[in-house]
Coordinates of C-alpha atoms and ligand atoms in Angstrom, one line a residue:
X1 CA -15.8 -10.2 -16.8
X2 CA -12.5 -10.0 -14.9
X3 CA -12.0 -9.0 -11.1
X4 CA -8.5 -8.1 -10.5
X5 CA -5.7 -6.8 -8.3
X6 CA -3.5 -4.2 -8.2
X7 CA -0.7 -4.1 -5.9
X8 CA 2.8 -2.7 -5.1
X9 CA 5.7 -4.8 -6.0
X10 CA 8.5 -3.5 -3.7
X11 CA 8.7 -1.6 -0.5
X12 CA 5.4 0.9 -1.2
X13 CA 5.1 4.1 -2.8
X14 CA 4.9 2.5 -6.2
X15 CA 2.6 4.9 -7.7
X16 CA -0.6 2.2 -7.0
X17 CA -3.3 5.4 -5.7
X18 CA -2.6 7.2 -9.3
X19 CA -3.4 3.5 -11.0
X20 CA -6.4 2.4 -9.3
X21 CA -8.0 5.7 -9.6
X22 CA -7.3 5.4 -13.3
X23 CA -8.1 2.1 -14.0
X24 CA -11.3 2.4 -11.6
X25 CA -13.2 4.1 -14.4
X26 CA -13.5 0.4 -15.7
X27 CA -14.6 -1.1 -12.7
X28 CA -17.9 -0.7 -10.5
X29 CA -16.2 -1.3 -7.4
X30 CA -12.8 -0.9 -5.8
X31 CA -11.8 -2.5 -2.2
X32 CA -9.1 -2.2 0.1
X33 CA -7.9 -5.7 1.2
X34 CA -5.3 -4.9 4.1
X35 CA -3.5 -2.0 5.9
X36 CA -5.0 0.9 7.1
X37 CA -3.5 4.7 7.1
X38 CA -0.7 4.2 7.1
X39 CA -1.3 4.0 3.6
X40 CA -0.8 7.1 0.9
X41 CA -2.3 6.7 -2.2
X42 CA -1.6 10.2 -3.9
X43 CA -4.3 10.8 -7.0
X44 CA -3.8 14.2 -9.0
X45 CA -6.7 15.2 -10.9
X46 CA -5.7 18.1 -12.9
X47 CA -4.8 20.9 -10.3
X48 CA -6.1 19.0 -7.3
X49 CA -4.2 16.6 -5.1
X50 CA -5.8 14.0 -3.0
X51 CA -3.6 11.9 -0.3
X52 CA -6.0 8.8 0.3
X53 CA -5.0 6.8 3.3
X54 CA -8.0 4.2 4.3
X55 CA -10.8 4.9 1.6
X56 CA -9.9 3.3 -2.1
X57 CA -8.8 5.2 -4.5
X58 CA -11.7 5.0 -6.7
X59 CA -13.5 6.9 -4.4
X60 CA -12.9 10.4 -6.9
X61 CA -15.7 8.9 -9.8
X62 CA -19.0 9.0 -10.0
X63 CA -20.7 6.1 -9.8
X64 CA -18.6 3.6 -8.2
X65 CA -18.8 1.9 -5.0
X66 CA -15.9 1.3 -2.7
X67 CA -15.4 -0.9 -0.2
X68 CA -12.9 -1.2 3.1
X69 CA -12.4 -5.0 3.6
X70 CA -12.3 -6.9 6.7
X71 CA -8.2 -7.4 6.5
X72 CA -7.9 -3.8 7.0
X73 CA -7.6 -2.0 10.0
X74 CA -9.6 1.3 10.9
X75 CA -9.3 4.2 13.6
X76 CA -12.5 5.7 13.3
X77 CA -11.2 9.3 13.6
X78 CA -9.0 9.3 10.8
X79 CA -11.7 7.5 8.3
X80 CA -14.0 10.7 9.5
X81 CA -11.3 13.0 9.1
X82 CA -10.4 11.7 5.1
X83 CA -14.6 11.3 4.9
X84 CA -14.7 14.7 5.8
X85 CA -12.1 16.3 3.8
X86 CA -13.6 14.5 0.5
X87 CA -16.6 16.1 1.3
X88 CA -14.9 19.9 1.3
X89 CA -13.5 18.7 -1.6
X90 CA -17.4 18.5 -2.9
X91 CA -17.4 14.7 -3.2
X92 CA -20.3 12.5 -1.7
X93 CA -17.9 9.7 -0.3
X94 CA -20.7 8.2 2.1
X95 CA -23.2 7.1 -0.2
X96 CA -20.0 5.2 -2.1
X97 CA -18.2 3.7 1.4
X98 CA -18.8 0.0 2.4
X99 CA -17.3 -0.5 5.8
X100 CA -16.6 -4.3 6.8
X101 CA -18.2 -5.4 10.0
X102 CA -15.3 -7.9 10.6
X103 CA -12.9 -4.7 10.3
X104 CA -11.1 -4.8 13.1
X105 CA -10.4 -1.1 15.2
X106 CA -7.3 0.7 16.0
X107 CA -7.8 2.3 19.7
X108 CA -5.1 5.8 20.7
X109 CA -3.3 3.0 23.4
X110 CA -2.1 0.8 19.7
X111 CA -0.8 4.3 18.9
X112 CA 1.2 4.1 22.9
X113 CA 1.7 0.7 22.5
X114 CA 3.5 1.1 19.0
X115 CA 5.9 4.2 20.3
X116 CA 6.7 2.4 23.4
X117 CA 7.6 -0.7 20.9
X118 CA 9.9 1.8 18.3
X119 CA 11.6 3.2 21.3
X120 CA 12.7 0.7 23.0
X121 CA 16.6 0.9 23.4
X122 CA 17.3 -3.1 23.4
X123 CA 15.3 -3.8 19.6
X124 CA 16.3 -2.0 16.4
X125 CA 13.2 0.5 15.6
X126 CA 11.5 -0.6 12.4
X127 CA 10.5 3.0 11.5
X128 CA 6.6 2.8 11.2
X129 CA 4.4 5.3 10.6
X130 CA 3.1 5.4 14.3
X131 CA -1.1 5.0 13.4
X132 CA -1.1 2.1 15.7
X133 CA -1.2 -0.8 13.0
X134 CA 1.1 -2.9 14.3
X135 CA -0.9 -3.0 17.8
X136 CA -4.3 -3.6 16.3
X137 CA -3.4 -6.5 14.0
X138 CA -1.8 -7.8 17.4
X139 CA -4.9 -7.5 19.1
X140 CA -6.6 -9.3 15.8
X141 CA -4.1 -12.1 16.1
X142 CA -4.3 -12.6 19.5
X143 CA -8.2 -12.8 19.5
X144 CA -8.9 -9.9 20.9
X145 CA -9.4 -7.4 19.0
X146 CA -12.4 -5.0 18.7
X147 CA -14.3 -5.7 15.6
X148 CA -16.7 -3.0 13.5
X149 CA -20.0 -5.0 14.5
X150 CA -18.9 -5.0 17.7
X151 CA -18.8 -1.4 17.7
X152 CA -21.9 -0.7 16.7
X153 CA -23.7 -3.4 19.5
X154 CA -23.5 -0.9 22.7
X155 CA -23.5 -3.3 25.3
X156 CA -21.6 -5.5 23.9
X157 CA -18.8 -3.1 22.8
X158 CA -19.0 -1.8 26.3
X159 CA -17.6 -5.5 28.0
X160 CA -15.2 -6.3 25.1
X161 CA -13.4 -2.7 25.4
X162 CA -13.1 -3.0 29.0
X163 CA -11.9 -6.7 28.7
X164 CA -9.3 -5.4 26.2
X165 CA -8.4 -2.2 28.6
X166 CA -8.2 -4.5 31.6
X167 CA -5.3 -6.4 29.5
X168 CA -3.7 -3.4 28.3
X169 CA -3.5 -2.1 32.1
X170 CA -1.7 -5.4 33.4
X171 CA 0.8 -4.8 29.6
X172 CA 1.4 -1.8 31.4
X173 CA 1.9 -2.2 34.6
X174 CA 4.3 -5.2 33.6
X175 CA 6.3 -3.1 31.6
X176 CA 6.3 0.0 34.6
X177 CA 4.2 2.4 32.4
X178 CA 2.6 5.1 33.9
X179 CA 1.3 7.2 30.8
X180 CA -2.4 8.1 31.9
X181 CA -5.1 6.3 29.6
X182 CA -8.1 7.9 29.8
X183 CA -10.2 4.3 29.0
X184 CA -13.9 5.9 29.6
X185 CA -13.1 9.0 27.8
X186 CA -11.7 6.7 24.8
X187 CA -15.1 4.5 25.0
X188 CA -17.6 7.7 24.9
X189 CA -15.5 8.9 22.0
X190 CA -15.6 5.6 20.2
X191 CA -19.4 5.1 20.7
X192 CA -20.2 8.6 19.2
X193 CA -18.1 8.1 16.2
X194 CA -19.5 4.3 15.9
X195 CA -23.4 5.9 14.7
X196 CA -21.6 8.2 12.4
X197 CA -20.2 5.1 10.6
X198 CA -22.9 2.6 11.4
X199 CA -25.1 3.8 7.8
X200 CA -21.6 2.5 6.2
X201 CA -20.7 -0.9 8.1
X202 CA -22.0 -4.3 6.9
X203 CA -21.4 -7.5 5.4
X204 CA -18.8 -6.8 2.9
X205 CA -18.2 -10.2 1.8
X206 CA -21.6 -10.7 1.4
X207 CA -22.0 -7.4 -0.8
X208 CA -18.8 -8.5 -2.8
X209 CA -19.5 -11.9 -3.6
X210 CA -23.0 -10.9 -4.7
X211 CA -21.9 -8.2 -7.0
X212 CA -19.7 -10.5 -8.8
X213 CA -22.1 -13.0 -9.5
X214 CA -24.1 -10.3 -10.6
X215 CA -21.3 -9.5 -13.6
X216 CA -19.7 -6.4 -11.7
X217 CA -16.7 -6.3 -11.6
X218 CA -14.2 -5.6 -9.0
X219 CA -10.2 -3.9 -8.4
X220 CA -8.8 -5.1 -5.5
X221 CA -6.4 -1.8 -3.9
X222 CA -3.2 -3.2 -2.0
X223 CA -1.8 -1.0 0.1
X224 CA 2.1 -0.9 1.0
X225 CA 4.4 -3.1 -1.1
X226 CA 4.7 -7.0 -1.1
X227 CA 7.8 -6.8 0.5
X228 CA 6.5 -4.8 3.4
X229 CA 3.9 -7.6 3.8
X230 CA 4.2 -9.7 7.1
X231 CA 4.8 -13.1 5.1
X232 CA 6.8 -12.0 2.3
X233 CA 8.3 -8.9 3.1
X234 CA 11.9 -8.3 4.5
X235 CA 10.5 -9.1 8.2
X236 CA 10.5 -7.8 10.2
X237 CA 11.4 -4.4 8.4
X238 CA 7.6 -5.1 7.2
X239 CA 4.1 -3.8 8.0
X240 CA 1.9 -6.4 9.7
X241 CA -0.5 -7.2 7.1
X242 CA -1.0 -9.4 4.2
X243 CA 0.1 -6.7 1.6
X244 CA 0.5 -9.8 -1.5
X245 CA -1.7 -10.6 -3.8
X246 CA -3.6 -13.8 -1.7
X247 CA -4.0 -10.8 1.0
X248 CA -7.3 -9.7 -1.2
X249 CA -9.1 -13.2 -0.4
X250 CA -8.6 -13.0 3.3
X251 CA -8.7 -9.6 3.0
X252 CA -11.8 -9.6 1.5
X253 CA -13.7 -12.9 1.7
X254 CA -13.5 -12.8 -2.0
X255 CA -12.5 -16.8 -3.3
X256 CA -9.2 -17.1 -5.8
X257 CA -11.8 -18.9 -7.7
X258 CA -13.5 -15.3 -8.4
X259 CA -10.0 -13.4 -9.1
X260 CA -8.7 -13.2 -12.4
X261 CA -5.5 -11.1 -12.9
X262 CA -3.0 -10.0 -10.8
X263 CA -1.2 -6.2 -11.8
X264 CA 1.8 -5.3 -10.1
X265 CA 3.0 -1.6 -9.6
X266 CA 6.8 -1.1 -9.8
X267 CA 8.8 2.1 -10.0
X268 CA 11.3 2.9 -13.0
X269 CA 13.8 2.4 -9.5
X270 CA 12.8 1.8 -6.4
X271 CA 12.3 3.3 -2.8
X272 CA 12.1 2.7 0.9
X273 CA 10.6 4.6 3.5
X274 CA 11.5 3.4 7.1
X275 CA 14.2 0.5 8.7
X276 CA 15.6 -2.5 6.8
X277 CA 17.1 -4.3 4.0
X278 CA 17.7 -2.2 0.8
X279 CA 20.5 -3.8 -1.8
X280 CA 20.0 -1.5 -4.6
X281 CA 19.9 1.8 -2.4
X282 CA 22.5 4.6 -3.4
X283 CA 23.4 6.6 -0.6
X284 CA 25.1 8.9 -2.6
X285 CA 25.0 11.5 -5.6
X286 CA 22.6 9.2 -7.3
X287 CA 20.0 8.9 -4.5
X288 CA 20.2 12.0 -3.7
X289 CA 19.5 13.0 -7.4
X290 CA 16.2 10.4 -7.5
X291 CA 14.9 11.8 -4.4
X292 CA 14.6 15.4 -5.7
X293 CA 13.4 14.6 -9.1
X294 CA 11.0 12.2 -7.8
X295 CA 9.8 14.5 -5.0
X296 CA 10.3 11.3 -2.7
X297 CA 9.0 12.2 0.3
X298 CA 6.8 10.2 2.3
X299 CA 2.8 10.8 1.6
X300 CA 1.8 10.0 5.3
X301 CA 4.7 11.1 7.2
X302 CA 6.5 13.4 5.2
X303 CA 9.8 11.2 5.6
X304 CA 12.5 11.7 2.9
X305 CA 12.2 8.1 1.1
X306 CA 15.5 6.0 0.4
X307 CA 16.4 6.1 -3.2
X308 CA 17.9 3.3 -5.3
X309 CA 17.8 1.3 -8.7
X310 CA 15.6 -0.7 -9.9
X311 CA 16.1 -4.4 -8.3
X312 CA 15.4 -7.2 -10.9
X313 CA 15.8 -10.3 -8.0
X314 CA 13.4 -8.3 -5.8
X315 CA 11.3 -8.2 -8.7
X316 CA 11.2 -11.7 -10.0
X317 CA 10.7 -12.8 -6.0
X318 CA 7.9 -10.5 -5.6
X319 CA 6.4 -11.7 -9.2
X320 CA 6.4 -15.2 -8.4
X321 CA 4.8 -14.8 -4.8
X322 CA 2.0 -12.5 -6.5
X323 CA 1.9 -14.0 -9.9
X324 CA 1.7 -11.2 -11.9
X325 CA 0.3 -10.7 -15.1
X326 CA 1.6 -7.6 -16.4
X327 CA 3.5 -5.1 -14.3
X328 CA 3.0 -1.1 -14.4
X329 CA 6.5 0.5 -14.6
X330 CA 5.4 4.4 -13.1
X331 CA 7.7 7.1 -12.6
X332 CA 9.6 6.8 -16.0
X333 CA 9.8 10.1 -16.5
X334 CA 11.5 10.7 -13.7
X335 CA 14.8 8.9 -15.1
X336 CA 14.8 11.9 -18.1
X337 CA 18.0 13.2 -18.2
X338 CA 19.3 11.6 -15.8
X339 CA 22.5 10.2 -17.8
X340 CA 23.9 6.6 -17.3
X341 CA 21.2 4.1 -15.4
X342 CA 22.1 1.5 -13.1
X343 CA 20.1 -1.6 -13.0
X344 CA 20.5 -4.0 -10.0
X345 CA 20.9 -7.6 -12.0
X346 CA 21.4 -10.0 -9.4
X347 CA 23.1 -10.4 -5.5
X348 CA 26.7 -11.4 -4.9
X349 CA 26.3 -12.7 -1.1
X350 CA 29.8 -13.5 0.2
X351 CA 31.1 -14.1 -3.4
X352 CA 27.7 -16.2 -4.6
X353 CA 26.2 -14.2 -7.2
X354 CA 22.5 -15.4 -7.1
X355 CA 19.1 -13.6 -8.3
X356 CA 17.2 -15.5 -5.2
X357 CA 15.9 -13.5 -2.4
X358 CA 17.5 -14.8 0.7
X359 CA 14.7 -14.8 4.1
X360 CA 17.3 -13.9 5.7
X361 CA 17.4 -10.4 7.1
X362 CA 21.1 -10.3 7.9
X363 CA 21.8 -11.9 5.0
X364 CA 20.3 -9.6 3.0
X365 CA 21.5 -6.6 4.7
X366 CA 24.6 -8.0 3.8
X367 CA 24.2 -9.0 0.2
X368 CA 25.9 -6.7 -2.8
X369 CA 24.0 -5.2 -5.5
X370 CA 25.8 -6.9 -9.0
X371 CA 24.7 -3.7 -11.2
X372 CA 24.3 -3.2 -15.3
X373 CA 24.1 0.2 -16.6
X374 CA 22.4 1.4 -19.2
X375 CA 22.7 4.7 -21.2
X376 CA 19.6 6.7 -20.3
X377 CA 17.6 9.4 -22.4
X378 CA 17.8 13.0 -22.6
X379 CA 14.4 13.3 -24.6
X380 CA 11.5 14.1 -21.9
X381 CA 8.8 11.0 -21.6
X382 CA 5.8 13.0 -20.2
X383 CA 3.7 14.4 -23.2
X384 CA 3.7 11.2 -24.9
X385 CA 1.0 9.4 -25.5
X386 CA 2.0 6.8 -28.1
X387 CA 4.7 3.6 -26.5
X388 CA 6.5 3.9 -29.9
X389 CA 7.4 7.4 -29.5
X390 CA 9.0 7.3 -26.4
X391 CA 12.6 7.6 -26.7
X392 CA 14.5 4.6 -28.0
X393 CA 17.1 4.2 -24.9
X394 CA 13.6 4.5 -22.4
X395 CA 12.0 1.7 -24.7
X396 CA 15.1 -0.3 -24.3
X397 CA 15.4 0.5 -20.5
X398 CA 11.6 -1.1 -20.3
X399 CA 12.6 -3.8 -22.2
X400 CA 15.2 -4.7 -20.3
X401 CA 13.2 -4.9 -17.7
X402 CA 11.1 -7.3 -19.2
X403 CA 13.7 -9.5 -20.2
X404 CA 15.4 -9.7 -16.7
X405 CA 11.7 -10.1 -14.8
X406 CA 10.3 -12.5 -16.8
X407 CA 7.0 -10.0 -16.5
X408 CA 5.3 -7.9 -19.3
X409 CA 5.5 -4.1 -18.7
X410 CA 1.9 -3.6 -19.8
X411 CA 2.0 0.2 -19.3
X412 CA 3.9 2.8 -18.2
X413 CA 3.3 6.2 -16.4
X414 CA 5.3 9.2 -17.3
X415 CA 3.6 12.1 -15.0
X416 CA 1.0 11.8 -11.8
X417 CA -1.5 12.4 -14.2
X418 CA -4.5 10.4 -15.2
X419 CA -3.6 11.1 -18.9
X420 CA 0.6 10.5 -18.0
X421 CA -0.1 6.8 -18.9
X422 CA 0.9 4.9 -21.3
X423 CA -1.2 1.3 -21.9
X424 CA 0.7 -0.9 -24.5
X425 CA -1.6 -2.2 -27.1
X426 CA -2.2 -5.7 -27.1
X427 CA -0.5 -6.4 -23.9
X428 CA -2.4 -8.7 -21.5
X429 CA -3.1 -5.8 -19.4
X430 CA -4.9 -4.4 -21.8
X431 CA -6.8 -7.5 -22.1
X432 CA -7.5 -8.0 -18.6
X433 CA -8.9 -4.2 -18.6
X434 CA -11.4 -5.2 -20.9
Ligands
GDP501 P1 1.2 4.9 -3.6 O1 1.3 4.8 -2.1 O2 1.7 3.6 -4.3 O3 -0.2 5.3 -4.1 O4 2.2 6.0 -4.1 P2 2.4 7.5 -3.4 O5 1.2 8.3 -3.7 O6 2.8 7.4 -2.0 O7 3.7 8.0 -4.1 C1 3.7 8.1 -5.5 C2 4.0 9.6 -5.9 O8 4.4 9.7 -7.2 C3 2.8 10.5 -5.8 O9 3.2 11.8 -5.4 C4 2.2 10.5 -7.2 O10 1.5 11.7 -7.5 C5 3.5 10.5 -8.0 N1 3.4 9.7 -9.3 C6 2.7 8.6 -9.6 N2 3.0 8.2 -10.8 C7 4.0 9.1 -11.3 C8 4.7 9.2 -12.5 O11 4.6 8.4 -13.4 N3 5.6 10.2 -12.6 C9 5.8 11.1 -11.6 N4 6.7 12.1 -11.8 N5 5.1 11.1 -10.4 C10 4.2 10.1 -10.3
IMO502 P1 1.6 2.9 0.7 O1 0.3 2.2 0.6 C1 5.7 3.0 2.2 C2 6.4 1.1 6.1 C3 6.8 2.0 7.2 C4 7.7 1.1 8.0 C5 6.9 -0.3 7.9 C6 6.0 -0.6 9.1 O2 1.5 4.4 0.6 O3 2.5 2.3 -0.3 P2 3.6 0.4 9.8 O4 3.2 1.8 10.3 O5 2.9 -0.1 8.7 O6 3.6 -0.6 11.0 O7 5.2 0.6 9.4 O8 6.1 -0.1 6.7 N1 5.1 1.5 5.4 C7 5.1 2.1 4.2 N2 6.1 2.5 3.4 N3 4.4 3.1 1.8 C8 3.4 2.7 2.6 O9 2.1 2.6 2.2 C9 3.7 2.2 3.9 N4 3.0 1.7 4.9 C10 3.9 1.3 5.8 O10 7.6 3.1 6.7 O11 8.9 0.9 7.4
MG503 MG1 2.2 5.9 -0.6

């Protein structure tokens, strides 16, 4: 019985929430390994629309269990906020949530911390999504952090939150800030929320571990993209978690031993929300043309998403880190009628034409895009059900794709739909989907 991942293979976006809900029908339990909400994971079910931000995306079925891992970071009042619009929505999302006690906590000063950071006129803003992530996984990292089971001990959360307020007042006063923090306020809040989600918190590495060896079997949800991840993403234009696929065994105290396929989620092109590195983005006509057929817009911030083509050398880096298996190609249908594609085939940096990923962020800010275009179909893709009846240049498109990546496209998804997805028979997705 396989366990596997599904992540996003560039900068986010990828279509991942509209996957895992799909694929979680297979699965009895789906967990989040990293990130927190800054996450969007849109999932349309028929006329309704749900943007997920911290709770996995297999949340919407009936049956399944969900679990928020100890690499991801939570602000209490935005996990009640999406617990509470589920439940107007007439789901039961408590009896399904698992809530790490090593999950560390986002406080309102990581919010402070991270606009005082992105406005700072001596550093180049990354563009975040200002929930205070950045801030919080400092605090992990610097060991001193507030963790979920510390929450929920009173008098120990009591001495560890005024430990970590005492440091945040000398950060401040170092740095001449005088925005008031109400610190007692923010603890009463913090321990009123903490027995609304104490029935939810425990050991999820236990739970995990003992449900596999029971036969279940689990989908591991990445959030962002693995080039937003803090290793190896285009840092520092990254997010500050481990977003890759060897995020969901620190993420989730889950062994590689236990994990048996790795599914990564790709656009048809590719987008960018935020600061940073981007060699196949089009500025122009043809960006502009992506962004409204693609309603790219972000799902969080409602930022207008940088448009470009599809990037085969950020692809084949981002396969080999993650090792994927088979690779989702979403958004097809958005390329209908679009004319003439452009595929980005490899880098030209300062006259070297190479399909390696340099770590370099300048460098890569200053690499050119070495393109191949393609003709394109006029045909729509959504409606079809059957691989073999998409049309012929869309077929090609995708297997061009798979030439130049090296990686199977074991399905693709022609509408936000559950039923816009295509699953190629006999690939090894469908394999590992059992
Ligand atoms: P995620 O963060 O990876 O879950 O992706 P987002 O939800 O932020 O963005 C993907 C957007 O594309 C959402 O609005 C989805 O409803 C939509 N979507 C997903 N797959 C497809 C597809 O195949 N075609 C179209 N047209 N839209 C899709
Ligand atoms: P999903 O899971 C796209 C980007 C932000 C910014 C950088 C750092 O929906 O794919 P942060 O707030 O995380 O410190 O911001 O990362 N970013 C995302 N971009 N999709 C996301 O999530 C993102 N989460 C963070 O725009 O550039
Ligand atoms: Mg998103």
């Amino acid at each position: 019985m396989s366990n596997i991942i599904v992540l996003g293979s560039q900068w986010g976006d990828e279509g991942k929430g509209k996957i895992v809900d799909l694929f979680a029908e297979k699965f009895d339990v789906v967990a989040r390994y990293q990130g927190g909400h800054n996450a969007g994971h849109t999932v349309q079910v028929g006329p309704q629309k749900f943007v997920l931000k911290l709770i996995p995306s297999g949340v919407l079925h009936s049956g399944k269990q969900v679990v928020i891992g100890n690499g991801v970071v939570i602000d209490p009042q935005a996990l009640l906020d999406e617990i509470e619009m589920l439940e107007k929505a007439g789901f039961d999302p408590v009896s399904k949530i698992s809530i790490s006690n090593r999950a560390h906590i986002i406080f309102p000063f990581h919010r402070l911390v991270e606009k005082v950071s992105e406005g700072r006129t001596d550093r180049v803003a990354i563009g975040t999504t200002s929930r205070g992530i950045g801030p919080c996984y400092e605090d992990k990292i610097g060991r001193r952090g507030l963790r979920m089971a510390d929450l929920l001990n009173e008098k120990l959360f009591y001495s560890l939150f005024d430990d970590l307020a005492a440091d945040k007042r000398t950060v401040a006063e170092a740095f001449g800030l005088d925005a008031a923090i109400d610190y007692e306020g923010i603890r009463e809040d913090y321990r009123n929320m903490a027995e609304k989600i104490r029935p939810m918190v425990r050991d999820t590495a236990a739970l995990l571990n003992g449900l596999i060896a029971s036969g279940k079997r689990v989908l591991f949800e990445g959030a962002q993209g693995t080039m937003l991840d803090i290793d190896h993403g285009t840092y520092p234009f990254v997010t500050s978690s481990s977003a890759a696929a060897g995020g969901a065994c620190t993420g989730t105290g889950v062994p590689p031993t236990k994990i048996n396929g790795v599914i990564g989620v790709s656009k048809a092109y590719i987008t960018r929300v935020g600061g940073g590195p981007f060699p196949s983005e089009d500025t122009g006509e043809g960006g502009n043309i992506i962004r409204e057929a693609g309603l790219e817009y972000g799902s969080v911030t409602g930022r207008p998403r940088r448009c470009g083509w599809f990037d085969v050398p950020l692809l084949r880096y981002t396969a080999m880190v993650n090792g994927f298996d088979s690779l989702i190609v979403t958004k097809l249908d958005v390329l209908d009628g679009l004319g003439d594609l452009k595929v980005c085939t490899a880098y030209n940096v300062g006259g070297v034409i190479t399909d390696e990923m340099p770590a370099g962020n300048m460098l890569l800010e200053s690499v050119e895009a070495v393109y191949e275009t393609v003709p394109g179909w006029d045909q729509p893709t959504s409606g079809v059900t059957r691989y073999d009846d998409l049309p012929k240049e869309a077929r090609d498109y995708v297997a061009l794709l798979e030439e130049k990546t090296g990686v199977e496209v074991g399905a693709v998804s022609t509408g936000p739909e559950r039923s816009e997805t295509i699953v190629r028979p006999g690939s090894r997705l469908e394999k590992l989907l059992g």
